[in-house]
PDB file of C-alpha atoms in Angstrom:
ATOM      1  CA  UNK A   1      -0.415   7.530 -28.691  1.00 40.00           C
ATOM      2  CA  UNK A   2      -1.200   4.571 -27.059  1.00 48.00           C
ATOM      3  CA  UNK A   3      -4.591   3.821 -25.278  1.00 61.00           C
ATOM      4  CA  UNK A   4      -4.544   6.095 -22.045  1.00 68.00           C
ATOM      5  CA  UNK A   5      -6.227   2.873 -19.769  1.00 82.00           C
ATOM      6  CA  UNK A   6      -4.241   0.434 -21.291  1.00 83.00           C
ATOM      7  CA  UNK A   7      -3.315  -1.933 -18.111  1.00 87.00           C
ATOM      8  CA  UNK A   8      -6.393  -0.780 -16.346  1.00 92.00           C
ATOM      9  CA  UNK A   9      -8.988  -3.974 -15.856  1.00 94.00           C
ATOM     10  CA  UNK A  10     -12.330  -4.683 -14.106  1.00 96.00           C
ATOM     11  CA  UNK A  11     -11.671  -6.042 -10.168  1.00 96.00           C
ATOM     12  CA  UNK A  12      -7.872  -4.641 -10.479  1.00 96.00           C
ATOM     13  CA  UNK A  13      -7.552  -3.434  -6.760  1.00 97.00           C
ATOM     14  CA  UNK A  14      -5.025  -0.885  -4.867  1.00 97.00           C
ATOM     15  CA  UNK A  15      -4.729   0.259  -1.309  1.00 97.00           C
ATOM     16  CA  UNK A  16      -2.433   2.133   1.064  1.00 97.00           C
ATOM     17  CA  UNK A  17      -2.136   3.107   4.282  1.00 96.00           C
ATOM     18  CA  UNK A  18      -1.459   5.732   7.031  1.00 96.00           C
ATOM     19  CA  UNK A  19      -1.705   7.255  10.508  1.00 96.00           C
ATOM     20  CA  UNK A  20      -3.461  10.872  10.731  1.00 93.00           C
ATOM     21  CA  UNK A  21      -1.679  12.648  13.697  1.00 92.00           C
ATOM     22  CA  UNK A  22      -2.068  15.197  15.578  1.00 90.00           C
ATOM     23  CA  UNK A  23       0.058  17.650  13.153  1.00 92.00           C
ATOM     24  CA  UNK A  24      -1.633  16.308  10.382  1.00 92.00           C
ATOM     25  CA  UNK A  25      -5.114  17.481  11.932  1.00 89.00           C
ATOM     26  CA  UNK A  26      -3.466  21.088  12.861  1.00 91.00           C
ATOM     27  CA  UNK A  27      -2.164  20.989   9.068  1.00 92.00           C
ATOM     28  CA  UNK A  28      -5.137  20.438   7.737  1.00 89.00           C
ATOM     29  CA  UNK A  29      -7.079  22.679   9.699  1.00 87.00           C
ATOM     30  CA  UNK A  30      -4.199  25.428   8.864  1.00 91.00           C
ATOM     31  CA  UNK A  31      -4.547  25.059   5.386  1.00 92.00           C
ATOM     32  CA  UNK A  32      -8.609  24.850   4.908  1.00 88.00           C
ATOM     33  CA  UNK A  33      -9.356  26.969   7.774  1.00 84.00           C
ATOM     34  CA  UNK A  34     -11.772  24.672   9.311  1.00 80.00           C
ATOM     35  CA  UNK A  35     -11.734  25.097  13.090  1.00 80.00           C
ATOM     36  CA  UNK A  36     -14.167  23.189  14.292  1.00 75.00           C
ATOM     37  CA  UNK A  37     -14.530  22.222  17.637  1.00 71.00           C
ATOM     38  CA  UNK A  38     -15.084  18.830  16.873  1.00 74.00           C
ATOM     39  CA  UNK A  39     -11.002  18.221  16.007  1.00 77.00           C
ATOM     40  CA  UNK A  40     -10.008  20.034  18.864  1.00 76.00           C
ATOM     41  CA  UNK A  41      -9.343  18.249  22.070  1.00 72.00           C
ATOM     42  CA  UNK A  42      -9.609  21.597  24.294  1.00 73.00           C
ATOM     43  CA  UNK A  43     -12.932  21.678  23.447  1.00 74.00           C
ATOM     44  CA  UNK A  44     -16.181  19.769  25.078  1.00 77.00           C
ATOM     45  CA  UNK A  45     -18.759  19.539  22.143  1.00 77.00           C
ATOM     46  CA  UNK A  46     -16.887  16.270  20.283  1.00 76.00           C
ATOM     47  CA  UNK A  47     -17.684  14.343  23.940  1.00 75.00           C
ATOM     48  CA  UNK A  48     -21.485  14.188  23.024  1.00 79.00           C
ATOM     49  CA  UNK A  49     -20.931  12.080  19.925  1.00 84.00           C
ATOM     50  CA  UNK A  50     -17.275  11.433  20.171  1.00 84.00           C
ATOM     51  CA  UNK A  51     -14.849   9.087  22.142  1.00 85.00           C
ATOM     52  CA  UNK A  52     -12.116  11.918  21.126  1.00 86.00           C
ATOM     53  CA  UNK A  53     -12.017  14.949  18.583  1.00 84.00           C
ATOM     54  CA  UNK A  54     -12.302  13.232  15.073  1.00 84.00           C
ATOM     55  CA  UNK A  55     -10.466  13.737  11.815  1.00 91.00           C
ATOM     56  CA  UNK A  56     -11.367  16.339   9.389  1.00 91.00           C
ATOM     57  CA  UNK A  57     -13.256  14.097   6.830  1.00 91.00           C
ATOM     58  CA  UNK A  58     -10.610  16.107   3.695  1.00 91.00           C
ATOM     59  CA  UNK A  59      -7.857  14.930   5.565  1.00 91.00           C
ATOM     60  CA  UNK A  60      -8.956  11.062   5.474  1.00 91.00           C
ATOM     61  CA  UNK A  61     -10.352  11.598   1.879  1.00 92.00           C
ATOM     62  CA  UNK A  62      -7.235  12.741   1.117  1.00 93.00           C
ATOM     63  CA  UNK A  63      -5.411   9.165   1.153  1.00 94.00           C
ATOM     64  CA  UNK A  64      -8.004   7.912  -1.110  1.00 95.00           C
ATOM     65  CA  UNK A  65      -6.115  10.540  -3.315  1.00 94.00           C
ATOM     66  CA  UNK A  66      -2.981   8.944  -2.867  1.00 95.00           C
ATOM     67  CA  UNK A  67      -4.095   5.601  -3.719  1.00 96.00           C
ATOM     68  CA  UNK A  68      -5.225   7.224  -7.232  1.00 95.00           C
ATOM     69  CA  UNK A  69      -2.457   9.533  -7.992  1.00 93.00           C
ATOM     70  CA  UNK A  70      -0.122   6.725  -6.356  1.00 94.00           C
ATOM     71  CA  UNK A  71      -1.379   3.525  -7.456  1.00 94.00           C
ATOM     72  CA  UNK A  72      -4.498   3.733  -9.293  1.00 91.00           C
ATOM     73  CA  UNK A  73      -4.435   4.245 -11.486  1.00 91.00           C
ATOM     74  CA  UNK A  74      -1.008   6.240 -10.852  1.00 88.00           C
ATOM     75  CA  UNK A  75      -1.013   8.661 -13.099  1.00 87.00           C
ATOM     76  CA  UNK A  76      -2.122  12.225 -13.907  1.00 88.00           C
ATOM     77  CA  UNK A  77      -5.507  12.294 -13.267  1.00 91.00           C
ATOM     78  CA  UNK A  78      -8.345  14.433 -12.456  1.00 93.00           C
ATOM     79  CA  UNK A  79     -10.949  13.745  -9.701  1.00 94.00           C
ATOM     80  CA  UNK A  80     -14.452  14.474 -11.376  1.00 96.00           C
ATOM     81  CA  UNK A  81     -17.010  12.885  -8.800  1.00 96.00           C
ATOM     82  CA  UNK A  82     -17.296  11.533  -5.533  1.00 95.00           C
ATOM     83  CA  UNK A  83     -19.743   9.852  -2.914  1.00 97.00           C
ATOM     84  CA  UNK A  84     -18.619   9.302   0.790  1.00 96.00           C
ATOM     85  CA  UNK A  85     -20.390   8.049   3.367  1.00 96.00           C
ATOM     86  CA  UNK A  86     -18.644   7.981   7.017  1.00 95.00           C
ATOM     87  CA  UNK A  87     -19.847   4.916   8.882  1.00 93.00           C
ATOM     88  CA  UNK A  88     -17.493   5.549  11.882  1.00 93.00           C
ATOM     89  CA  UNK A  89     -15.257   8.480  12.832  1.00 93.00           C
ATOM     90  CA  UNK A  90     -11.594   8.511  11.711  1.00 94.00           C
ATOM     91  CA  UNK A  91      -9.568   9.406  15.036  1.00 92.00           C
ATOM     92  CA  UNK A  92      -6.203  10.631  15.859  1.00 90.00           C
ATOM     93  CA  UNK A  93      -3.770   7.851  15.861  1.00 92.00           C
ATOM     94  CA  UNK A  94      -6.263   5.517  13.830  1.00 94.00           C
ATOM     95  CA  UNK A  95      -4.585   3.443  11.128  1.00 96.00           C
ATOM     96  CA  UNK A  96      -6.677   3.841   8.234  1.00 97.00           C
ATOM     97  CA  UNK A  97      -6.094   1.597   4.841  1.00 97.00           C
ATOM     98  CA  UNK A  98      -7.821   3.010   1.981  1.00 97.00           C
ATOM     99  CA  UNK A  99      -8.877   0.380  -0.683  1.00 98.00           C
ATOM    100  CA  UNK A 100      -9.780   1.339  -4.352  1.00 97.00           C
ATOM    101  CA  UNK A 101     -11.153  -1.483  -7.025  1.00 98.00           C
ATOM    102  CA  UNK A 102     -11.715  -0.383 -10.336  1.00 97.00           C
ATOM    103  CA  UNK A 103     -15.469  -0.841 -11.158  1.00 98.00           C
ATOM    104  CA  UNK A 104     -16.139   0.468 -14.907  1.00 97.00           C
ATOM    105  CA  UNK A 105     -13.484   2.217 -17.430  1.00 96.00           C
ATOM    106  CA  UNK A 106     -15.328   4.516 -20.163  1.00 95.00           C
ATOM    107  CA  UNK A 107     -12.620   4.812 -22.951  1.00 91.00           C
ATOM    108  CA  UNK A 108     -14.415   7.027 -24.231  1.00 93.00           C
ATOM    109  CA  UNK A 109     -14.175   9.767 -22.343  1.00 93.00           C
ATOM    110  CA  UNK A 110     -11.295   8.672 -20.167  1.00 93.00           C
ATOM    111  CA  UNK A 111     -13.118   7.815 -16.759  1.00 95.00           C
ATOM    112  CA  UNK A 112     -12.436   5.428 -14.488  1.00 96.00           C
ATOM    113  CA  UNK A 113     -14.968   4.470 -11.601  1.00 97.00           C
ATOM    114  CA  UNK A 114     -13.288   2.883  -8.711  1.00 98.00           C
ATOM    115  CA  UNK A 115     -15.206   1.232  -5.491  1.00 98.00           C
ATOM    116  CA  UNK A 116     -13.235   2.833  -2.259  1.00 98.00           C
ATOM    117  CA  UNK A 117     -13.597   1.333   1.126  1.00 97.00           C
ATOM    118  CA  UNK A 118     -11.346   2.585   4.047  1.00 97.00           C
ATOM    119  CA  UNK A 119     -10.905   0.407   7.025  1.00 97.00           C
ATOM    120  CA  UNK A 120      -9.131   1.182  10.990  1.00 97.00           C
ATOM    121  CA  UNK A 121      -7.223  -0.885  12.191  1.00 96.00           C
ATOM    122  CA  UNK A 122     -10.150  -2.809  14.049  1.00 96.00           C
ATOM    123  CA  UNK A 123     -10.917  -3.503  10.738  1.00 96.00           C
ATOM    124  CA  UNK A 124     -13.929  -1.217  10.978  1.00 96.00           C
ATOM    125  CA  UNK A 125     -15.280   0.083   7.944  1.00 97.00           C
ATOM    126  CA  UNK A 126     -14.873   4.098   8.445  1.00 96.00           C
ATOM    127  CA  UNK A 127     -15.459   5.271   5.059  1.00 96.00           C
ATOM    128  CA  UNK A 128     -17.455   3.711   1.745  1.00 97.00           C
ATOM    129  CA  UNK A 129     -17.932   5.023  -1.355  1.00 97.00           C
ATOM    130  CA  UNK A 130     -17.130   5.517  -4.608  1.00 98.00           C
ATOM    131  CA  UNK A 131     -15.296   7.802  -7.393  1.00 97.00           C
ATOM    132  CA  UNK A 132     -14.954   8.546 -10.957  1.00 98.00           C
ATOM    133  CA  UNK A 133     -11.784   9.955 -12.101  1.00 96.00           C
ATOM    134  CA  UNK A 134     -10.366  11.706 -16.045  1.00 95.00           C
ATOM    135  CA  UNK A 135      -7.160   9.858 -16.869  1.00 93.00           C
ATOM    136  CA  UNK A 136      -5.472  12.349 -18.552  1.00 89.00           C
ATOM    137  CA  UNK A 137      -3.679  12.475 -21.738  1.00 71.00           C
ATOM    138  CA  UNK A 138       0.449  12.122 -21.665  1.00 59.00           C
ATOM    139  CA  UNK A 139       1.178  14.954 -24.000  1.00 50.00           C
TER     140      UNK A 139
END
């Protein structure tokens, strides 16, 4: 068996793309049964903070997934850590671009760290952070 991070380097970058929706929020809140006010435009309590309900913070974390399982490093992997912070609020209709840069590889054990910054499309940073992930083995 060949080296499980072969092809993985230092600085090597990925990134994708996508607009959360309305359905998308509903989805979300379906499936993790997290109805908070604060996604719901019926409700008042997201106007204190909020220029509309916000995105459930799983949902937007949840492209930084597909960037990994996608692209990088797009394969089966395992998410073992991660560290968000939320500068801004991810809103409905927001176009969100998640970017992931490969920061240390531990061949060792299989990990890969990876930088993540996600952008809007006002090119305002929304999210920042960073992850580790187990590449997994191919047998």
């Amino acid at each position: 068996m060949g080296n499980l991070l072969e092809g993985l380097f230092i600085g090597q970058m990925a990134q994708l793309d996508r607009t959360f929706t309305d359905e998308d929020v509903f989805e979300c809140q379906r499936l993790t049964n997290d109805f908070s006010p604060v996604y719901q435009y019926e409700e008042n309590v997201w106007r204190l903070n909020f220029k509309q309900p916000i995105v459930p913070g799983i949902l937007a974390e949840g492209l930084i997934n597909q960037v990994v399982s996608e692209k990088l490093p797009g394969c089966p992997c395992v998410l073992l850590q991660k560290e968000m912070i939320f500068y801004h609020p991810v809103y409905t209709n927001d176009r969100i671009t998640a970017v992931l840069e490969v920061i240390d590889i531990n061949e060792e054990r299989n990990w890969v760290t990876q930088k993540v910054t996600c952008f809007n499309q006002d090119h305002n940073e929304v999210i920042k952070g960073q992850i580790v992930v187990l590449v997994l083995t191919n047998k």
